PDB file of C-alpha atoms in Angstrom:
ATOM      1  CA  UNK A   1      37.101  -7.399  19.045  1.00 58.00           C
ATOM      2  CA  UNK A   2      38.560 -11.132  18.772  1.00 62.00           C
ATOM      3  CA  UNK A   3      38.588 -11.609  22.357  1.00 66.00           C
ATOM      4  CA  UNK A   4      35.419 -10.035  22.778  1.00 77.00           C
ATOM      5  CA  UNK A   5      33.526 -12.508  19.912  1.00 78.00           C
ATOM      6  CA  UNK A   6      34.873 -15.374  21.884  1.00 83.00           C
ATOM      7  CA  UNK A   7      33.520 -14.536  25.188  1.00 87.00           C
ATOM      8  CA  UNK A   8      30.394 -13.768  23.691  1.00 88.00           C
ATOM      9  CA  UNK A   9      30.120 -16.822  21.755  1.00 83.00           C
ATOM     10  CA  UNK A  10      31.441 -19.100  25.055  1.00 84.00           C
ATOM     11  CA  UNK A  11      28.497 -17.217  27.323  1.00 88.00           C
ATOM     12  CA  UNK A  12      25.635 -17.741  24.373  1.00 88.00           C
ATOM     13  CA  UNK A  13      26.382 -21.430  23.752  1.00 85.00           C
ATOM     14  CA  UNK A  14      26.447 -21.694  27.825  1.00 88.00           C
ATOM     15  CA  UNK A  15      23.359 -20.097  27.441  1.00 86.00           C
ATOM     16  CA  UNK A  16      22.262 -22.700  24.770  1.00 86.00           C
ATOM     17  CA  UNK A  17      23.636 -25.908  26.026  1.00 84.00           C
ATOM     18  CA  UNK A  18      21.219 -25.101  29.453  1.00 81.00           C
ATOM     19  CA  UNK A  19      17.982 -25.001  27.198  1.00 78.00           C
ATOM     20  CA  UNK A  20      16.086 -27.898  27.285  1.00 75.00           C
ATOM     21  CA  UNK A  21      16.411 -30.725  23.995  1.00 78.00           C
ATOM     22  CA  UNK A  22      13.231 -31.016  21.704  1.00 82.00           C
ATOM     23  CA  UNK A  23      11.156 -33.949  23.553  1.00 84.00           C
ATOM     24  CA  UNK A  24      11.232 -37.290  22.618  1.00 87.00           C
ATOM     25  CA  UNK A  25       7.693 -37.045  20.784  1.00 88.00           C
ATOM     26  CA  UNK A  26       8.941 -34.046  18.943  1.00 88.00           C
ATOM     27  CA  UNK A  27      12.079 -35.756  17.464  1.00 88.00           C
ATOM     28  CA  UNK A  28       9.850 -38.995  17.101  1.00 91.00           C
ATOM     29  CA  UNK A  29       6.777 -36.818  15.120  1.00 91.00           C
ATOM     30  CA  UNK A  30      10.041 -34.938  12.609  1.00 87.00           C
ATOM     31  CA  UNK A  31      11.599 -38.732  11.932  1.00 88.00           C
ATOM     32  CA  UNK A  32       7.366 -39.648  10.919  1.00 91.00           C
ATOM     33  CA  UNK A  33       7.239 -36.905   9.218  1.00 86.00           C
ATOM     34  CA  UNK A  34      10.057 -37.045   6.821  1.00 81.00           C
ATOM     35  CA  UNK A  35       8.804 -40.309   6.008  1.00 85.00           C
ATOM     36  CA  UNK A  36       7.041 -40.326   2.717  1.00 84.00           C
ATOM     37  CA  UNK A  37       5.520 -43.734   3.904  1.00 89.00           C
ATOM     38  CA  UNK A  38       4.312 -41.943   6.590  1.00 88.00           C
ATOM     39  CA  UNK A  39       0.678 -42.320   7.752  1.00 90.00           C
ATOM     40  CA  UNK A  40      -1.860 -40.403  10.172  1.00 92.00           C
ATOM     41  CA  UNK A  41      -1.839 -43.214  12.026  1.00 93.00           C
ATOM     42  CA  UNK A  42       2.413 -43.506  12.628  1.00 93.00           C
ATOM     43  CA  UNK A  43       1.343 -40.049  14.166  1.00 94.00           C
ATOM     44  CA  UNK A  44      -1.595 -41.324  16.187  1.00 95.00           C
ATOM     45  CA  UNK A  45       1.008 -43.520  17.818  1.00 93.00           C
ATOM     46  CA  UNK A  46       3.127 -41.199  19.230  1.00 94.00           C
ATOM     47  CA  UNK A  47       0.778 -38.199  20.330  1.00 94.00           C
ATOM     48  CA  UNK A  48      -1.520 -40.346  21.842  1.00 94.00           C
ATOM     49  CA  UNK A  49       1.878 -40.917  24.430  1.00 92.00           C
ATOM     50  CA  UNK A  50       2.347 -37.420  24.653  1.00 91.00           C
ATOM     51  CA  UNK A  51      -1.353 -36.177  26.992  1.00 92.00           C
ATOM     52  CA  UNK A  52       0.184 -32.446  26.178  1.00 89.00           C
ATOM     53  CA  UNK A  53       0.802 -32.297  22.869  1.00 91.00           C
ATOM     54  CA  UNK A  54      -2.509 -33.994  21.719  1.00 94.00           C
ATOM     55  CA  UNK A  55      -4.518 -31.693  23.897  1.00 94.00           C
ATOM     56  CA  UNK A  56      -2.923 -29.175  21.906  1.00 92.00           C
ATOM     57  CA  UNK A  57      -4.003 -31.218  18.404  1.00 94.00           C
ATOM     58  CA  UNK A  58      -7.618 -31.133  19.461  1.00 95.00           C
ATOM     59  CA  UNK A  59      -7.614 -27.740  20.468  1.00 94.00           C
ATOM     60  CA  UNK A  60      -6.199 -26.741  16.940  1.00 92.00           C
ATOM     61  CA  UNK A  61      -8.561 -28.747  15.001  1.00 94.00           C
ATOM     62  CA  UNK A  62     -11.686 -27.452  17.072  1.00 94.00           C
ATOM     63  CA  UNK A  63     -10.362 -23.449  17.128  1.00 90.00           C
ATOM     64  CA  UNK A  64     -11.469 -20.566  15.172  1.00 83.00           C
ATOM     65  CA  UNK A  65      -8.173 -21.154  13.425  1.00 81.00           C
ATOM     66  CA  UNK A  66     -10.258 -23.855  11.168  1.00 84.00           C
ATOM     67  CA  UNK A  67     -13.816 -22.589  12.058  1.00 85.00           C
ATOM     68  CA  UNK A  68     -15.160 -25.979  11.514  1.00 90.00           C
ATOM     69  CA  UNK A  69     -19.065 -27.104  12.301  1.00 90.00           C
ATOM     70  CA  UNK A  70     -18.296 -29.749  14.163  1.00 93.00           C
ATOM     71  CA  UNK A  71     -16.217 -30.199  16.925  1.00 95.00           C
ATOM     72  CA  UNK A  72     -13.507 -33.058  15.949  1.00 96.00           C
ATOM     73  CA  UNK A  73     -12.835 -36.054  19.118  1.00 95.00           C
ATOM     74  CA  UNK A  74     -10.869 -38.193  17.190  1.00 96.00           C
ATOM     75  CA  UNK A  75      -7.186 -37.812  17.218  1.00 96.00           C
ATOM     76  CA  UNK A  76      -6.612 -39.790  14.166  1.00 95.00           C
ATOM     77  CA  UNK A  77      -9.306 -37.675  11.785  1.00 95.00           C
ATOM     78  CA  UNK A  78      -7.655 -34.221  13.596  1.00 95.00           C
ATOM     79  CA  UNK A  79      -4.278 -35.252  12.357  1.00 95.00           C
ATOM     80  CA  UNK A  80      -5.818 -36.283   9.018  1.00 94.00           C
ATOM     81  CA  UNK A  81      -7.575 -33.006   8.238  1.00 94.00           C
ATOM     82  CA  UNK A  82      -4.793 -31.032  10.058  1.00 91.00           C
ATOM     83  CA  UNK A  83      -2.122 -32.574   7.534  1.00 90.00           C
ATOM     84  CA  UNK A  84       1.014 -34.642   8.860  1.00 89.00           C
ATOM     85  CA  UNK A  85       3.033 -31.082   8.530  1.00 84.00           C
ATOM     86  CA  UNK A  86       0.509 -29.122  10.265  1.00 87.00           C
ATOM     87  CA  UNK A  87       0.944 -31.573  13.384  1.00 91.00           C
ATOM     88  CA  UNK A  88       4.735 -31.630  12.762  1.00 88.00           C
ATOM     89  CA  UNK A  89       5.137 -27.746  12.849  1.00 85.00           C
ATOM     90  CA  UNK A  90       2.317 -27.394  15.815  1.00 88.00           C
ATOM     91  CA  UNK A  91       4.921 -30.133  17.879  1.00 90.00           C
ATOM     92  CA  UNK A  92       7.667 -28.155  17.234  1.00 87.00           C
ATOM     93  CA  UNK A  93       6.479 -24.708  17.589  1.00 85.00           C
ATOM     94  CA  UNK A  94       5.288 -25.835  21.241  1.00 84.00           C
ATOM     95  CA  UNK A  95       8.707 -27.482  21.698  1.00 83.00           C
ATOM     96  CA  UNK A  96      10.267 -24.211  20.391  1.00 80.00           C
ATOM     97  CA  UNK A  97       8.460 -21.278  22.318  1.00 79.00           C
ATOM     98  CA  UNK A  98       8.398 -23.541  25.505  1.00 76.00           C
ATOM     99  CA  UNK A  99      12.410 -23.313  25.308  1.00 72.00           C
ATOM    100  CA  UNK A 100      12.428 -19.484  23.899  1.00 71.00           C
ATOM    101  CA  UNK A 101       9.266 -17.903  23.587  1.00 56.00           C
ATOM    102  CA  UNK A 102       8.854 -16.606  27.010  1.00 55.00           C
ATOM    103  CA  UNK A 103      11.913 -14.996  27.241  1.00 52.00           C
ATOM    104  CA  UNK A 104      11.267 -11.424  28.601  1.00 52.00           C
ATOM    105  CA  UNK A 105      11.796  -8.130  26.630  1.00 52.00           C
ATOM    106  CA  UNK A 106      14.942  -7.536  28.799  1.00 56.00           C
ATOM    107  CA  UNK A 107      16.035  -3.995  27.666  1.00 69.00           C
ATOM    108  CA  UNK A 108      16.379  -4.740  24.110  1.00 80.00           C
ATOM    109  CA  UNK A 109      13.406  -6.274  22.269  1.00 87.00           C
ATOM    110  CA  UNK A 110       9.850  -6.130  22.816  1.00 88.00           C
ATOM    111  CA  UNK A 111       9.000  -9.963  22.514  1.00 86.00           C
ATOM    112  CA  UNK A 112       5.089  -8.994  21.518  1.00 87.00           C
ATOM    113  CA  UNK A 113       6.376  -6.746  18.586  1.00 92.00           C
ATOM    114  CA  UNK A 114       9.012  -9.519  18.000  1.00 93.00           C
ATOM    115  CA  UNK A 115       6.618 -12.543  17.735  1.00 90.00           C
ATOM    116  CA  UNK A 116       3.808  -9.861  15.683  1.00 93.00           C
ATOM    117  CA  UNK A 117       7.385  -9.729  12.519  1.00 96.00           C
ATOM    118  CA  UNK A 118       8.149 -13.570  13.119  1.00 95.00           C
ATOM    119  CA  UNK A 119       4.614 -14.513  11.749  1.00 93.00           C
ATOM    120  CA  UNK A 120       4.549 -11.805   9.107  1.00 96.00           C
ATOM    121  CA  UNK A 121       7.282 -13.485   7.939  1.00 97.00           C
ATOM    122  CA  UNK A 122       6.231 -16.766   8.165  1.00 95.00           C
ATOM    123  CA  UNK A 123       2.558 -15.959   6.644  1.00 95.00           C
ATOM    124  CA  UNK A 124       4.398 -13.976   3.974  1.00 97.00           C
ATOM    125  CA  UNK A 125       6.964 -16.916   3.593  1.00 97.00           C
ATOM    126  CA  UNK A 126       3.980 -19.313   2.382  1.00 95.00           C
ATOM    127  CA  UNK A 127       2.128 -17.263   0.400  1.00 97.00           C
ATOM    128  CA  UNK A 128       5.696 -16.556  -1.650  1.00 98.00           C
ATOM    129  CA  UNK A 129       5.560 -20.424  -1.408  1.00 97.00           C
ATOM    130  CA  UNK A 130       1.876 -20.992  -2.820  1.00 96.00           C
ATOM    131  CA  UNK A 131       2.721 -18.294  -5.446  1.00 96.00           C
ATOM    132  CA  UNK A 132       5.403 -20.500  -6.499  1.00 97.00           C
ATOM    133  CA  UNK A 133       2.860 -23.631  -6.709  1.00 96.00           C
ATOM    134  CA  UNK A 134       5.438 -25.581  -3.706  1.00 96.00           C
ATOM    135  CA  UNK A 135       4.124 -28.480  -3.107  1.00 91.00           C
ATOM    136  CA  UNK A 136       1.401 -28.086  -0.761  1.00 87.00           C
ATOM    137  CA  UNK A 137       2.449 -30.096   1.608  1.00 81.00           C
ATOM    138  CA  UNK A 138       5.772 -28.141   1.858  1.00 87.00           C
ATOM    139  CA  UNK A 139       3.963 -24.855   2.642  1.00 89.00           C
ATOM    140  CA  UNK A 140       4.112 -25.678   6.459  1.00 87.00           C
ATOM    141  CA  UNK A 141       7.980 -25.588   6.032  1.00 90.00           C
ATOM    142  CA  UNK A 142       7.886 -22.334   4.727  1.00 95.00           C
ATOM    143  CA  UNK A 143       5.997 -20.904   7.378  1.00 93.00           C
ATOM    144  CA  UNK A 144       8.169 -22.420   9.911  1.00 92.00           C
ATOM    145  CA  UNK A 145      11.467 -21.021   8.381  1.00 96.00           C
ATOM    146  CA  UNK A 146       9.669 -17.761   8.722  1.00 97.00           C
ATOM    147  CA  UNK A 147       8.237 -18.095  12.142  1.00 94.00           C
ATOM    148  CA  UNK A 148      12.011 -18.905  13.197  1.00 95.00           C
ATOM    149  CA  UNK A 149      14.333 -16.761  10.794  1.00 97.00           C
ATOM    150  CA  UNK A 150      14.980 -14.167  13.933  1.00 97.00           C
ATOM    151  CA  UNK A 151      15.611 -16.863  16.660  1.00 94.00           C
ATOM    152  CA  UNK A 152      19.163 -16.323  17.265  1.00 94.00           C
ATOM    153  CA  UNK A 153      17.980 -12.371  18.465  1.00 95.00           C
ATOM    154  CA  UNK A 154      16.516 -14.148  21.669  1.00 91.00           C
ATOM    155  CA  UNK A 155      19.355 -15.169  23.369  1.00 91.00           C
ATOM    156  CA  UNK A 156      21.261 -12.226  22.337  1.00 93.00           C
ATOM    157  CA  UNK A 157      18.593 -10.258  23.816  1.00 91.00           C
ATOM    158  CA  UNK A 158      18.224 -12.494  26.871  1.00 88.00           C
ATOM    159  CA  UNK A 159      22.067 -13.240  27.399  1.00 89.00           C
ATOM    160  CA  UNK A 160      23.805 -10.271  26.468  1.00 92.00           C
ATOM    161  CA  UNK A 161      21.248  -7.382  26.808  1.00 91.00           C
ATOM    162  CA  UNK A 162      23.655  -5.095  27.567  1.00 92.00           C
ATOM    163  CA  UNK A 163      25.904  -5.306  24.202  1.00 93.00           C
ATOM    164  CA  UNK A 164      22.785  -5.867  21.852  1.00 94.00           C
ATOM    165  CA  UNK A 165      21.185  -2.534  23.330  1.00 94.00           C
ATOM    166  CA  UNK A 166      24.291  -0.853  21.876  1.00 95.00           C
ATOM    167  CA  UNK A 167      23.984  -2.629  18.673  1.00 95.00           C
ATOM    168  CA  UNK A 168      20.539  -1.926  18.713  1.00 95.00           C
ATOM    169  CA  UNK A 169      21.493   1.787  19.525  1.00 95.00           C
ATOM    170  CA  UNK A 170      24.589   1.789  16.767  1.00 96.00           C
ATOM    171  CA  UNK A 171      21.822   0.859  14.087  1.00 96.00           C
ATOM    172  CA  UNK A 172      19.727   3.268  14.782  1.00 95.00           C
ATOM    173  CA  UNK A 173      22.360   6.031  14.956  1.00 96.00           C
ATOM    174  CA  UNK A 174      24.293   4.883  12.041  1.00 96.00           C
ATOM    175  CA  UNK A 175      20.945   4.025  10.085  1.00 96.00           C
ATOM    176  CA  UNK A 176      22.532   0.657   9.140  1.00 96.00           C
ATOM    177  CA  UNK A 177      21.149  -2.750   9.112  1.00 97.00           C
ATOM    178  CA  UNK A 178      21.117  -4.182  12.471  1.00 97.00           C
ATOM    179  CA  UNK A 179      23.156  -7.461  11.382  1.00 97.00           C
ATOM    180  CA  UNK A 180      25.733  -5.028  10.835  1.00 96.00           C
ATOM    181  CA  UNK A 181      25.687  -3.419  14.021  1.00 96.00           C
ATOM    182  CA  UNK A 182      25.868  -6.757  15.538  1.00 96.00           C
ATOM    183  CA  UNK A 183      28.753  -7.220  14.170  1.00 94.00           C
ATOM    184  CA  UNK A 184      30.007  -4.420  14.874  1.00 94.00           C
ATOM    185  CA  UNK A 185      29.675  -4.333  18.561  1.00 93.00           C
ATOM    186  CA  UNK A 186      29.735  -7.918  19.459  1.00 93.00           C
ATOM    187  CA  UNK A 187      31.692 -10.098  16.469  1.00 92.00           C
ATOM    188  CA  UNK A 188      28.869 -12.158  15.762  1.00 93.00           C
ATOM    189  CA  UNK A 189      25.154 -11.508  14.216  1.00 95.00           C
ATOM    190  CA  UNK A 190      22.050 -13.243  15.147  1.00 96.00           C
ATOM    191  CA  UNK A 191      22.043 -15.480  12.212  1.00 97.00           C
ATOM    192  CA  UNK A 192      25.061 -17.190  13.304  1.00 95.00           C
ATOM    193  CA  UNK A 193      23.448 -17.961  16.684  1.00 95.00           C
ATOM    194  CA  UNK A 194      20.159 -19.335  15.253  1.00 95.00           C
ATOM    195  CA  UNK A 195      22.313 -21.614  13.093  1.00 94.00           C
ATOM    196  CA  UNK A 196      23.810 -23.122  17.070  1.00 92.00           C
ATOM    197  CA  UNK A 197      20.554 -23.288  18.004  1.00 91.00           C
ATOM    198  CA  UNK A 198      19.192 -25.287  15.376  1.00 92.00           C
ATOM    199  CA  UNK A 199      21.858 -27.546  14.236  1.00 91.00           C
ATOM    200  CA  UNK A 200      21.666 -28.545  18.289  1.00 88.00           C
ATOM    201  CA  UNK A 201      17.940 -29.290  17.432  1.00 86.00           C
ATOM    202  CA  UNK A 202      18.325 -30.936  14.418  1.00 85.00           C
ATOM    203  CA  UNK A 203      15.686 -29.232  12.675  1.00 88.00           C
ATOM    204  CA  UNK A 204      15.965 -29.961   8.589  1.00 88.00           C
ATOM    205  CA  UNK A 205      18.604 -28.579   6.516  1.00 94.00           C
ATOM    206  CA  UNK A 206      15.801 -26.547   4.669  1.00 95.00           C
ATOM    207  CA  UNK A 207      15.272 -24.483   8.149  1.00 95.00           C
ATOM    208  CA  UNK A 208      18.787 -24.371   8.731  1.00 97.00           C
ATOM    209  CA  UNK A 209      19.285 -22.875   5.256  1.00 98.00           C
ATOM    210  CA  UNK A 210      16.884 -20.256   5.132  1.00 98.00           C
ATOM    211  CA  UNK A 211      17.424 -19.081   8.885  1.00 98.00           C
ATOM    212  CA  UNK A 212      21.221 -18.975   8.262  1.00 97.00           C
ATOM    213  CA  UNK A 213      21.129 -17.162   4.842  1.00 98.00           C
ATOM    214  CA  UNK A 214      18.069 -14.606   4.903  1.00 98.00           C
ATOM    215  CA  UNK A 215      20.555 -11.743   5.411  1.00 97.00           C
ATOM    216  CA  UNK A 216      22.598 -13.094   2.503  1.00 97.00           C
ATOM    217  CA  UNK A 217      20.835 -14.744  -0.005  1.00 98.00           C
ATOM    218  CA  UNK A 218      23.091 -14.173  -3.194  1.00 97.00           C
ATOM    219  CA  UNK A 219      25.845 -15.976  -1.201  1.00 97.00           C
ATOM    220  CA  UNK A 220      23.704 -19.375  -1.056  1.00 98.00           C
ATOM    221  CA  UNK A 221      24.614 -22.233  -2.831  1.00 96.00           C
ATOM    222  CA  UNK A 222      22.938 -24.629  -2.324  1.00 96.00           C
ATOM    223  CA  UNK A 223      19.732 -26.758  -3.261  1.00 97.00           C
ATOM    224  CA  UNK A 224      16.755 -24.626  -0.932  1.00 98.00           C
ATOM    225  CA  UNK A 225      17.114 -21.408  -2.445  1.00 98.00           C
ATOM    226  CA  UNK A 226      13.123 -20.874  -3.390  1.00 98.00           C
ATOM    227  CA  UNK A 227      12.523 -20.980   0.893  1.00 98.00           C
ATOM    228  CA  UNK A 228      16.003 -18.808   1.139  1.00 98.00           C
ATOM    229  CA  UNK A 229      14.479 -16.336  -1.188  1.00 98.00           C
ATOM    230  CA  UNK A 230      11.410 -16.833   0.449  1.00 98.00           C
ATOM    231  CA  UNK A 231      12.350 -15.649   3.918  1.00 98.00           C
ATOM    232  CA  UNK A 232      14.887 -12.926   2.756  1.00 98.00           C
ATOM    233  CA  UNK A 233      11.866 -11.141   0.716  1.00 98.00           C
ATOM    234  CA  UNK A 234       9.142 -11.792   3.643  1.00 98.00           C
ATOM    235  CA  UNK A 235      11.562 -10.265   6.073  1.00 98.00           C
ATOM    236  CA  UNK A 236      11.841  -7.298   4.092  1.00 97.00           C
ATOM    237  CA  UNK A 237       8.085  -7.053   3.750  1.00 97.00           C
ATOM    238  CA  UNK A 238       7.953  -7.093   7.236  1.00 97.00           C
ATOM    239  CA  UNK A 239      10.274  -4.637   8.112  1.00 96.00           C
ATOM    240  CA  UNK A 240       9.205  -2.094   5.516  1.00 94.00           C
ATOM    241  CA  UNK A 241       5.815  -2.361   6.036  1.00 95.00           C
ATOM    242  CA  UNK A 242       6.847  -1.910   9.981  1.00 95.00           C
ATOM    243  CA  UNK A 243       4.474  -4.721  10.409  1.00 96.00           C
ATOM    244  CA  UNK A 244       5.890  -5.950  14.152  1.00 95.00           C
ATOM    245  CA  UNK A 245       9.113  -5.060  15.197  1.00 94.00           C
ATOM    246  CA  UNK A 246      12.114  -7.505  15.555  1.00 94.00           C
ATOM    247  CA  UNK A 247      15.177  -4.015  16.050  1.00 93.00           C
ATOM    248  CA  UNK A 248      16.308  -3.320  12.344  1.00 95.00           C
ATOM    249  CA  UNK A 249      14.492   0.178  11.356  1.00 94.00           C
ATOM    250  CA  UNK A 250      17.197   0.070   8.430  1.00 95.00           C
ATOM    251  CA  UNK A 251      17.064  -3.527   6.979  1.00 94.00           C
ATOM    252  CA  UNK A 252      19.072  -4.718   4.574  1.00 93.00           C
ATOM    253  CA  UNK A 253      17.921  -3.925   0.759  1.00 94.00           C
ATOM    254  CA  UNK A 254      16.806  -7.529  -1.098  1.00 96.00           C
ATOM    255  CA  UNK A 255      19.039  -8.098  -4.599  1.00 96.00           C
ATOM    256  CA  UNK A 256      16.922  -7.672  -7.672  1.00 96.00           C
ATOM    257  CA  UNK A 257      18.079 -10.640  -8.550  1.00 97.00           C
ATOM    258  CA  UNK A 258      16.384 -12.415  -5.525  1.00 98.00           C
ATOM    259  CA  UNK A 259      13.043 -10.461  -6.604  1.00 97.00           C
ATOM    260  CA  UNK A 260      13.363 -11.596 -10.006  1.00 97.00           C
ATOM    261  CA  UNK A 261      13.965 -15.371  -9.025  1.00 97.00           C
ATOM    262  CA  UNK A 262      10.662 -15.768  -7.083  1.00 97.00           C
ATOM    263  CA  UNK A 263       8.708 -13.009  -9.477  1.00 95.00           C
ATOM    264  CA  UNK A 264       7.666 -10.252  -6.809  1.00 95.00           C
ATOM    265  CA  UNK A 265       8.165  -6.959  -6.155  1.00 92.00           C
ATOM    266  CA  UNK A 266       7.087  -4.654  -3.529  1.00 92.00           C
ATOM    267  CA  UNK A 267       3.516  -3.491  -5.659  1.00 94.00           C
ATOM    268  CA  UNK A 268       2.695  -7.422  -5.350  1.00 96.00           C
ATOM    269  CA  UNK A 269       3.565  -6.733  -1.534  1.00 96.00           C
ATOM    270  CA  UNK A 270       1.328  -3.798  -1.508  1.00 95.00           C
ATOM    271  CA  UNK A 271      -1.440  -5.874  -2.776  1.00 96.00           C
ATOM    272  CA  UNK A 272      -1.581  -8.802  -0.414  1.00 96.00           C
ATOM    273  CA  UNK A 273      -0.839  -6.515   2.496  1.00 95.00           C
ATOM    274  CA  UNK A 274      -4.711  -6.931   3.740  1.00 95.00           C
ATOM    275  CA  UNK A 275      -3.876 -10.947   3.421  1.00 95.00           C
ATOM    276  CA  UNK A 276      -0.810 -11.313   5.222  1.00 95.00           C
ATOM    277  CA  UNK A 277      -2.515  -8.944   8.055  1.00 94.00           C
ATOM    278  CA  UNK A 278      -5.717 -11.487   7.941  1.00 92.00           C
ATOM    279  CA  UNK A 279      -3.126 -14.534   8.317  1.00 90.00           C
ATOM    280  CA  UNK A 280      -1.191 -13.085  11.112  1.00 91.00           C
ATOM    281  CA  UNK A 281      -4.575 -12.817  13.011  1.00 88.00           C
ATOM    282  CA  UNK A 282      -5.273 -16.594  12.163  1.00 84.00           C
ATOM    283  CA  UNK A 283      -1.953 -17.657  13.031  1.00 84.00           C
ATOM    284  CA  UNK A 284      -1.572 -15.583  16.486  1.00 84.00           C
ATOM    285  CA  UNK A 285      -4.505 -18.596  17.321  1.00 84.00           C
ATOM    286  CA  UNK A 286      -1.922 -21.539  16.679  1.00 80.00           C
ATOM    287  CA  UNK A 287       0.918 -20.003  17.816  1.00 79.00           C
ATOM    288  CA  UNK A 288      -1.467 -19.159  21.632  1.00 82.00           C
ATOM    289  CA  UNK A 289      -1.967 -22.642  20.859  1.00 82.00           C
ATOM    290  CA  UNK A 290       1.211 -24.030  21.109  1.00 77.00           C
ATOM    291  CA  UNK A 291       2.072 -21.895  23.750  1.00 73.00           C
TER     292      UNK A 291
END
C-alpha cells in the first residue's frame, strides 16, 4: 500500500506541476485584495491590463446574475458595485476552472453533477456565513471555500481514473464514505491533493483550511473554524439532499458538536432548501461567466 501511495502521489504532483500558475493579474488582484487600504481603483489598474478578465467584469455586472436597469460601461463603478471580493473570487474562479474545470468525466465523475454539489456547497457555505452575521465582505470567501472544497477529486479522476473507479466502486459496495475508500485503495484522499494544489497557488490560509479539514472538522485547530464548520455542514447538505453529485452516496456524518457551534441542524436545512436551489441557479451564471 506504501509503495503504491508513493507512485500515486509522484504521478498526481506530475500531474500538478504541468498545470498552468494563477496569472500574473490573478496573484496581483489577491495581493489588492488583502489590502485593507485597498481601493476600486488599485483594481481598475490591473484589470484594465488584463482585456480577458475585464470582459468578464462587465459581463458580470451587466448579467441576469445582478438584473440591473442599466447596463454598467465603466470598469471602475462595475468593480465598485461588484465589491473588491466579488472581482477577486470572479479572477480566480476563471483562473481556477481554466486550469481544472474542463477536465472530462473520464470514467469516474460526472463533471456537470460535480460542478451542480461544488456550488451547493458554496451557496450553502455563505448563507451558514450570513447566518453567522461574517462580515459581509468575507461572504465571498465562504463561497469560494465551498466552490473548491472537492478540487483535489479532479485530478484523481483525471490522473488516476482507473484506481478512483475502484474507490468509487469500494464506497458504494462497502456503503462507506468515499474519503475512506480513497484511502483505502490508493493511500491518499482527495483532501490531501487539494491541499498540493492550493498551497502551489497560494490561495489564503482560510481556503486552505476549510478545503483541507471539511472531512475532519473536530481535528482543526486552528483560528478559521466558523468557514471549516461552514464547508463540513454545506457538504453534508449537499450530499444528503443528493443535490449534484461529487461520488460519496455514504458521506461522512457531521459531529453534533460542529452543528451546535454554527447553530443549525438539518430542519434549518430543510427550510432554506428552495434558497440554496434559487442561488445555485444564480451562481451557475458567474461560474458560465468565468468560464
Amino acid at each position: 500500500m506504501e509503495s503504491n501511495k508513493k507512485n500515486y502521489l509522484y504521478a498526481l504532483k506530475i500531474y500538478i506541476d504541468k498545470m498552468p500558475s494563477l496569472p500574473t493579474s490573478v496573484t496581483k488582484i489577491m495581493e489588492i485584495s488583502n489590502d485593507p487600504n485597498a481601493s476600486p481603483a488599485d483594481l481598475n489598474q490591473v484589470i484594465s491590463l488584463d482585456p480577458v478578465l475585464m470582459g468578464k467584469v462587465m459581463k458580470l455586472i451587466n448579467s441576469a446574475y445582478y438584473g440591473l436597469s442599466q447596463e454598467v460601461t465603466s470598469l471602475v463603478r462595475a468593480i465598485i458595485m461588484l465589491g473588491i471580493n466579488t472581482v477577486k473570487n470572479l479572477a480566480l474562479s476563471t483562473a481556477v476552472l481554466a486550469n481544472l474545470g474542463k477536465g472530462t468525466s473520464a470514467k469516474g465523475l460526472n463533471m456537470d453533477g460535480f460542478w451542480r454539489h461544488s456550488l451547493c456547497v458554496g451557496v450553502t457555505s455563505k448563507l451558514i456565513a450570513k447566518k453567522l452575521k461574517i462580515d459581509p465582505k468575507r461572504l465571498e470567501e465562504f463561497f469560494m471555500a465551498g466552490l473548491l472544497h472537492d478540487i483535489g477529486k479532479i485530478p484523481l479522476n483525471n490522473r488516476l481514473a482507473d484506481p478512483y473507479v475502484a474507490a468509487m466502486q469500494n464506497a458504494d459496495r462497502e456503503q462507506a464514505p468515499l474519503i475512506q475508500a480513497e484511502k483505502n485503495v490508493m493511500g491518499i484522499h482527495h483532501c490531501e491533493v487539494a491541499k498540493i494544489i492550493l498551497q502551489r497557488w497560494r490561495l489564503n490560509q482560510e481556503i486552505q483550511d476549510a478545503v483541507s479539514f471539511h472531512h475532519a472538522p473536530l481535528s482543526y485547530e486552528g483560528p478559521h473554524w466558523k468557514i471549516v464548520y461552514a464547508v463540513t455542514t454545506a457538504n453534508y447538505f449537499a450530499n444528503t439532499f443528493e443535490i449534484g453529485f461529487a461520488g460519496d452516496r455514504y458521506p461522512l456524518s457531521v459531529p453534533p458538536e460542529v452543528f451546535q457551534a454554527i447553530d443549525v441542524d438539518m430542519e434549518w436545512f430543510d427550510d432554506i432548501e428552495d434558497q440554496v436551489l434559487s442561488e445555485i441557479e444564480k451562481a451557475r451564471i458567474f461560474l458560465k461567466i468565468a468560464t
